[in-house]
Amino acid sequence: MTQQETYKQHISTQFNAELEGVKNHLLEMGGSVERQLNDAIDSMVVMNIDDAQLVIDRDHSINQMEISIDEECSHILARRQPAASDLRLVLAVTKITTDLERVGDEAAKIARQAIRLSETSPSPSNYVEFRHIGSSVLDMLKKVLDAFARLDVELAVEVIKTDRMVDKEFRSAMRSLVTFMMEDPRAIGAVLNEVWALKGLERIGDHTSNIAEHIIYLVRGLDVRHVELEELISQVKESH
Amino acid sequence: MTQQETYKQHISTQFNAELEGVKNHLLEMGGSVERQLNDAIDSMVVMNIDDAQLVIDRDHSINQMEISIDEECSHILARRQPAASDLRLVLAVTKITTDLERVGDEAAKIARQAIRLSETSPSPSNYVEFRHIGSSVLDMLKKVLDAFARLDVELAVEVIKTDRMVDKEFRSAMRSLVTFMMEDPRAIGAVLNEVWALKGLERIGDHTSNIAEHIIYLVRGLDVRHVELEELISQVKESH
């Protein structure tokens, strides 16, 4: 090997290490956001105010992760000038980190609703639907992080499919909450707090589905945003 | 001028044209989104179902603009390998286009609520607060697009300040809508449609504020996301 070849290989090893680094940092951020969501849902269901406060306090560190991952990405772009799939990785990471941060944001907002609900009367719904949709959405987030770690397109498509179900369940939960409000107008304030928490879960589903789309772009080079589900599935199949 | 120098200048002229191109496309997208928001708010206030349907139909073209601007950005990154402020421009554009698309999304959702409200009874609120917050948010969107066109950091800061006001006005509007629901439980369904439309406006305010933060990053190289307002103002002053 000539000296120049050794040098080139050295550069490329460093570059790979940087790409691995940013991938790992995104997965760490994902793990933290997953914990935030888990704790936010729990704090709502079992009305644990201390846990809810912890979720709110920890949101700051999620925000810092977003900023630091974005910095890593722009350093890589400036110094390494990545092409093809490396460029797609960096671009996908900078989009995914935005969605993850917003999931964290929504988790903190759910925790705030839990605190508000503890201050007024509890919602008469017993949070049956909240619990159910919460566990679906948490499962989606776990799967989408797995899909990113393993670059698993099938799993990403599954997450997008689940989001359509979550949207349906959200609408049905809304209808039943309206009934609770009509039956007992004094409970309207409390039920509205639950409405906001549910809306937060629905948005988390959307962000998770966005992340799944970014993974498909990363692995297959396909931009499937705003594509209907059946069309998306057939595009992904054809790209194989 | 040597042949090589002529060649280099030629490349850099092309490169500048590409950067100008992507800036202009983002501003065109911004103009379309502004029109969507304007028409969505109008369709709600004057209950014009045809206009609401037009907003929903046009959402597709906003989505296409997002995809095409993102493609432009990744081509520039791959072929031109921009550095320093050029790189910041491309990265800011790819973040701003995401926020603009979501503003378009929320406008389409508001139009859907207008259609739903026309099918049930109108909300007893007369949309006083919706109108007011709607015009604030529309004004924010205009200003933030101006701030991007002129790289005007002061104007971007003003938009972020206005968003804090909009958040306060949203909370006060919610309190008055709860009163309407309690006074007439039969109107709960209609009022909830207005609640969702208002929530859409509040989120548009958030996205507009995000865009303002990206502009500050672009012009000053400062990442002011998740920074408190006073701290942000002082950071922007010091960076001058």
XYZ file of C-alpha atoms in Angstrom:
480
model
C 0.000 0.000 0.000
C 1.369 3.433 -0.904
C 1.439 6.165 1.691
C -1.413 7.898 -0.099
C -3.558 4.768 -0.064
C -2.962 4.316 3.636
C -3.952 7.930 4.172
C -7.157 7.508 2.144
C -8.095 4.386 4.060
C -7.419 6.179 7.314
C -9.774 9.022 6.288
C -12.486 6.594 5.247
C -12.234 4.658 8.532
C -12.641 7.924 10.439
C -15.564 8.879 8.231
C -17.305 5.556 8.851
C -16.764 6.004 12.572
C -18.418 9.421 12.369
C -21.422 8.009 10.512
C -21.722 5.188 13.061
C -21.425 7.811 15.797
C -24.312 9.914 14.558
C -26.463 6.793 14.061
C -25.777 5.719 17.635
C -26.520 9.161 19.023
C -29.855 9.171 17.218
C -30.668 5.752 18.711
C -29.714 7.016 22.176
C -31.997 9.995 21.695
C -34.708 7.576 20.545
C -34.236 5.495 23.692
C -34.596 8.587 25.887
C -37.713 9.731 24.026
C -39.206 6.235 24.376
C -38.664 6.400 28.134
C -40.249 9.864 28.249
C -43.323 8.634 26.405
C -43.598 5.538 28.582
C -43.380 7.600 31.789
C -45.781 10.268 30.497
C -48.438 7.658 29.692
C -47.933 5.979 33.083
C -48.127 9.271 34.965
C -51.492 9.923 33.329
C -52.952 6.481 33.951
C -51.842 6.051 37.560
C -51.916 9.809 38.303
C -48.336 9.966 39.523
C -47.515 13.660 39.720
C -43.876 13.174 40.691
C -43.251 11.066 37.595
C -45.089 13.609 35.453
C -42.832 16.357 36.817
C -39.735 14.251 36.049
C -40.858 13.896 32.423
C -41.282 17.677 32.158
C -37.849 18.290 33.739
C -36.097 15.819 31.452
C -37.498 17.360 28.248
C -34.570 19.809 28.298
C -32.044 17.007 27.728
C -33.999 15.721 24.698
C -33.833 19.217 23.225
C -30.063 19.291 23.761
C -29.714 15.958 21.974
C -31.552 17.376 18.947
C -29.198 20.360 18.759
C -26.074 18.264 19.192
C -27.102 15.666 16.561
C -27.882 18.450 14.092
C -24.434 19.923 14.756
C -22.814 16.542 14.131
C -24.708 16.291 10.831
C -23.651 19.708 9.617
C -20.009 19.010 10.571
C -20.096 15.782 8.577
C -21.627 17.592 5.589
C -19.032 20.377 5.760
C -15.919 18.251 6.234
C -16.750 14.915 4.597
C -18.982 15.981 1.711
C -20.782 12.632 1.720
C -22.431 11.293 -1.435
C -25.159 8.762 -2.290
C -26.277 6.618 0.641
C -24.008 8.414 3.140
C -25.631 11.718 2.209
C -29.077 10.132 2.534
C -28.146 8.877 6.006
C -27.122 12.347 7.180
C -30.218 13.986 5.681
C -32.524 11.326 7.128
C -30.937 11.720 10.573
C -31.459 15.481 10.572
C -35.149 14.982 9.679
C -35.658 12.136 12.180
C -34.131 14.106 15.036
C -36.740 16.869 14.490
C -39.588 14.349 14.670
C -38.086 12.665 17.737
C -37.754 15.999 19.508
C -41.426 16.711 18.806
C -42.405 13.308 20.212
C -40.501 14.329 23.339
C -42.366 17.628 23.359
C -45.734 15.894 23.135
C -44.725 13.518 25.957
C -43.945 16.528 28.162
C -47.317 18.050 27.235
C -49.093 14.802 28.205
C -47.301 14.926 31.555
C -48.573 18.504 31.993
C -52.147 17.336 31.327
C -51.651 14.593 33.945
C -50.724 17.255 36.492
C -53.734 19.394 35.496
C -56.058 16.390 35.792
C -54.721 15.682 39.275
C -55.607 19.249 40.260
C -59.208 19.025 39.042
C -61.489 15.995 39.186
C -60.332 12.955 37.191
C -61.908 12.347 33.779
C -64.976 10.056 34.031
C -63.605 7.898 31.173
C -61.155 5.905 33.335
C -58.668 6.482 30.510
C -59.552 3.169 28.855
C -58.973 4.476 25.329
C -56.009 6.599 26.383
C -54.301 3.503 27.800
C -55.033 1.490 24.683
C -53.891 4.130 22.161
C -50.909 4.939 24.404
C -49.660 1.383 24.257
C -50.129 1.233 20.443
C -48.147 4.429 19.984
C -45.374 3.336 22.352
C -45.117 0.101 20.411
C -44.889 2.071 17.124
C -42.036 4.159 18.525
C -40.114 1.038 19.637
C -40.584 -0.561 16.238
C -39.536 2.497 14.275
C -36.316 2.769 16.288
C -35.659 -0.926 15.605
C -36.382 -0.316 11.925
C -33.780 2.469 11.909
C -31.170 0.371 13.747
C -31.618 -2.572 11.361
C -32.514 -0.501 8.255
C -35.643 -2.669 8.113
C -38.041 -1.321 5.470
C -40.769 -3.931 6.136
C -40.929 -2.905 9.767
C -41.090 0.785 8.754
C -44.072 0.000 6.493
C -45.747 -1.832 9.397
C -45.398 1.299 11.544
C -47.058 3.419 8.851
C -49.922 0.902 8.649
C -50.401 0.973 12.420
C -50.640 4.766 12.320
C -53.776 4.524 10.145
C -55.346 2.298 12.830
C -54.337 4.719 15.584
C -56.017 7.573 13.684
C -59.241 5.563 13.536
C -59.049 4.689 17.225
C -58.431 8.331 18.054
C -61.607 9.408 16.240
C -63.646 6.755 18.011
C -62.164 7.779 21.394
C -63.155 11.389 20.651
C -66.747 10.348 20.019
C -66.936 8.587 23.340
C -65.385 11.561 25.168
C -68.025 13.859 23.640
C -70.666 11.556 25.138
C -69.031 11.872 28.577
C -69.110 15.665 28.240
C -72.768 15.723 27.241
C -73.746 13.411 30.098
C -71.971 15.492 32.715
C -71.220 19.085 31.641
C -69.399 19.720 34.947
C -66.764 17.240 33.793
C -66.081 19.145 30.535
C -62.871 20.743 31.851
C -61.438 17.404 32.992
C -62.482 15.592 29.827
C -60.848 18.332 27.713
C -57.554 17.697 29.502
C -57.857 14.074 28.434
C -58.774 15.216 24.905
C -55.475 17.149 24.692
C -53.502 14.190 26.011
C -55.140 11.927 23.414
C -54.463 14.454 20.673
C -50.812 14.353 21.800
C -50.757 10.562 21.327
C -52.287 10.930 17.881
C -49.583 13.429 16.903
C -46.884 11.133 18.262
C -48.291 8.478 15.923
C -47.908 10.950 13.036
C -44.300 11.777 13.946
C -43.473 8.085 14.258
C -44.986 7.492 10.838
C -42.874 10.387 9.456
C -39.765 8.712 10.898
C -40.751 5.470 9.144
C -40.983 7.401 5.849
C -37.499 8.849 6.385
C -36.175 5.297 6.933
C -37.683 4.166 3.616
C -36.005 7.160 1.926
C -32.711 6.288 3.598
C -32.720 2.604 2.625
C -34.453 2.688 -0.767
C -33.930 6.305 -1.899
C -37.733 6.580 -2.262
C -39.552 9.679 -1.058
C -42.895 8.203 0.090
C -44.173 11.238 1.968
C -47.758 12.112 1.017
C -48.204 8.808 -0.858
C -51.361 6.766 -0.207
C -50.788 3.571 1.810
C -51.494 1.061 -1.000
C -49.358 3.044 -3.439
C -46.583 3.223 -0.831
C -46.631 -0.536 -0.287
C -46.416 -1.188 -4.032
C -43.616 1.380 -4.526
C -41.622 -0.236 -1.729
C -42.150 -3.694 -3.262
C -41.043 -2.565 -6.715
C -37.930 -0.853 -5.369
C -36.666 -4.108 -3.905
C -7.978 35.324 -16.801
C -6.618 31.794 -17.316
C -8.889 29.136 -18.726
C -9.043 27.482 -15.320
C -10.072 30.723 -13.625
C -12.837 31.249 -16.209
C -14.001 27.689 -15.533
C -14.021 28.238 -11.757
C -15.979 31.449 -12.111
C -18.446 29.703 -14.387
C -19.002 26.969 -11.790
C -19.482 29.485 -9.021
C -22.003 31.498 -11.098
C -24.006 28.316 -11.697
C -23.769 27.454 -8.019
C -25.068 30.876 -6.989
C -27.918 30.505 -9.464
C -28.830 27.171 -7.859
C -28.808 28.696 -4.376
C -30.961 31.596 -5.581
C -33.233 29.041 -7.253
C -33.872 27.057 -4.101
C -34.465 30.277 -2.126
C -37.031 31.411 -4.691
C -38.770 28.050 -4.716
C -39.069 28.162 -0.950
C -40.584 31.651 -1.183
C -43.040 30.457 -3.840
C -44.030 27.571 -1.567
C -44.411 30.092 1.258
C -46.681 32.233 -0.909
C -48.880 29.238 -1.716
C -49.074 28.207 1.940
C -49.987 31.787 2.901
C -52.845 31.698 0.388
C -53.994 28.329 1.749
C -54.060 29.662 5.294
C -55.868 32.834 4.246
C -58.551 30.861 2.377
C -58.913 28.277 5.164
C -59.538 30.999 7.751
C -62.014 32.753 5.431
C -63.881 29.542 4.656
C -64.369 29.014 8.386
C -65.497 32.536 9.186
C -67.900 33.001 6.262
C -68.772 29.274 6.030
C -67.868 28.978 2.363
C -67.776 25.245 1.668
C -66.563 25.560 -1.929
C -63.528 27.543 -0.817
C -62.873 25.040 1.970
C -62.921 22.219 -0.578
C -60.472 24.132 -2.815
C -58.035 24.446 0.098
C -58.248 20.683 0.704
C -57.728 19.937 -3.014
C -54.722 22.247 -3.303
C -52.901 20.679 -0.339
C -51.483 18.102 -2.736
C -49.477 20.741 -4.634
C -47.934 22.039 -1.387
C -46.788 18.489 -0.620
C -45.201 18.245 -4.061
C -43.333 21.492 -3.472
C -41.879 20.092 -0.242
C -40.596 16.995 -2.021
C -39.139 18.944 -4.941
C -37.363 21.513 -2.713
C -35.880 18.700 -0.633
C -34.628 17.076 -3.832
C -33.042 20.342 -4.946
C -31.289 20.605 -1.574
C -29.881 17.097 -1.707
C -28.662 17.640 -5.288
C -26.877 20.811 -4.219
C -25.307 19.004 -1.262
C -24.187 16.090 -3.449
C -22.782 18.069 -6.377
C -21.689 21.391 -4.889
C -20.541 20.370 -1.438
C -21.337 23.796 -0.007
C -19.520 25.122 3.060
C -20.138 27.759 5.731
C -23.097 30.057 5.023
C -24.061 28.219 1.813
C -24.334 24.977 3.774
C -26.392 26.741 6.441
C -28.736 28.035 3.736
C -29.337 24.563 2.332
C -29.848 23.039 5.797
C -32.182 25.854 6.853
C -34.222 25.476 3.661
C -34.701 21.746 4.214
C -35.940 22.413 7.769
C -38.154 25.359 6.763
C -39.825 23.383 3.972
C -40.928 20.758 6.529
C -42.496 23.430 8.752
C -44.166 25.111 5.762
C -45.651 21.817 4.621
C -47.096 21.279 8.090
C -48.613 24.760 8.055
C -50.260 23.739 4.766
C -51.465 20.541 6.427
C -53.028 22.444 9.315
C -54.706 24.849 6.850
C -56.293 21.861 5.088
C -57.440 20.498 8.464
C -59.036 23.857 9.329
C -60.874 23.736 5.982
C -62.124 20.246 6.933
C -63.454 21.582 10.243
C -65.234 24.371 8.317
C -67.003 21.727 6.232
C -67.915 19.741 9.345
C -69.274 22.860 11.049
C -71.416 23.592 8.005
C -72.923 20.120 8.327
C -73.835 20.500 12.006
C -75.021 23.639 13.739
C -72.542 26.546 13.764
C -70.542 27.138 16.923
C -72.308 29.592 19.297
C -69.057 31.582 19.636
C -69.406 33.513 16.353
C -65.712 32.725 15.834
C -64.650 36.026 17.382
C -61.459 34.607 18.864
C -60.831 32.349 15.875
C -60.913 35.391 13.578
C -58.598 37.349 15.841
C -56.022 34.591 16.329
C -56.320 33.694 12.641
C -55.303 37.169 11.556
C -52.367 37.233 14.029
C -51.074 33.918 12.732
C -51.498 34.925 9.085
C -49.543 38.088 9.833
C -46.787 36.024 11.496
C -46.523 33.828 8.401
C -46.230 36.875 6.089
C -43.558 38.404 8.312
C -41.508 35.239 8.592
C -41.459 34.854 4.791
C -40.332 38.481 4.512
C -37.682 37.815 7.142
C -36.401 34.895 5.066
C -36.414 36.919 1.818
C -34.496 39.798 3.396
C -32.502 37.705 5.904
C -33.962 40.010 8.552
C -33.123 38.714 12.041
C -35.013 41.481 13.889
C -38.206 40.560 12.070
C -37.638 36.869 12.858
C -37.327 37.737 16.561
C -40.564 39.737 16.334
C -42.350 36.652 14.953
C -41.101 34.549 17.880
C -42.348 37.203 20.319
C -45.782 37.277 18.649
C -46.030 33.487 19.005
C -45.900 33.823 22.815
C -48.878 36.211 22.596
C -50.772 33.836 20.315
C -50.253 31.011 22.839
C -51.777 33.195 25.572
C -54.712 34.168 23.367
C -55.276 30.506 22.508
C -55.529 29.564 26.188
C -57.989 32.361 26.835
C -60.069 31.360 23.776
C -60.184 27.795 25.126
C -61.543 29.000 28.460
C -64.350 30.867 26.735
C -65.177 27.861 24.529
C -65.454 25.672 27.638
C -68.030 28.159 28.965
C -70.039 27.842 25.733
C -70.006 24.056 26.082
C -71.159 24.168 29.693
C -73.959 26.609 28.899
C -75.307 24.505 26.043
C -74.189 20.859 26.105
C -75.998 20.222 22.795
C -73.447 22.524 21.136
C -70.461 20.489 22.396
C -69.907 18.777 19.042
C -69.889 22.052 17.101
C -67.702 23.825 19.661
C -65.207 20.941 19.541
C -64.878 21.456 15.770
C -63.952 25.051 16.510
C -61.562 23.868 19.239
C -59.682 21.757 16.652
C -59.560 24.641 14.192
C -58.159 26.915 16.907
C -55.633 24.278 17.913
C -54.586 24.222 14.247
C -53.951 27.979 14.360
C -51.913 27.592 17.529
C -49.759 24.924 15.868
C -49.305 27.125 12.795
C -47.969 29.773 15.176
C -45.483 27.200 16.507
C -44.324 26.204 13.017
C -43.934 29.865 12.047
C -41.856 30.429 15.163
C -39.712 27.395 14.225
C -39.131 28.951 10.796
C -38.029 32.182 12.489
C -35.502 30.168 14.532
C -34.128 28.567 11.359
C -33.680 32.061 9.857
C -31.663 33.164 12.894
C -29.501 30.050 12.497
C -29.058 30.796 8.800
C -28.048 34.443 9.252
C -26.141 34.342 12.531
C -25.120 30.693 12.818
C -26.885 30.586 16.200
C -29.053 27.617 17.157
C -31.751 29.297 19.276
C -34.183 26.402 19.410
C -35.382 25.692 22.955
C -33.884 28.936 24.253
C -36.037 31.160 26.503
C -37.249 34.366 24.821
C -35.146 36.831 26.886
C -32.041 34.654 26.494
C -32.730 34.423 22.745
C -33.006 38.192 22.390
C -29.734 38.717 24.242
C -27.926 35.994 22.234
C -29.094 37.600 18.989
C -27.898 41.044 20.187
C -24.464 39.734 21.185
C -24.001 37.914 17.866
C -24.380 41.167 15.938
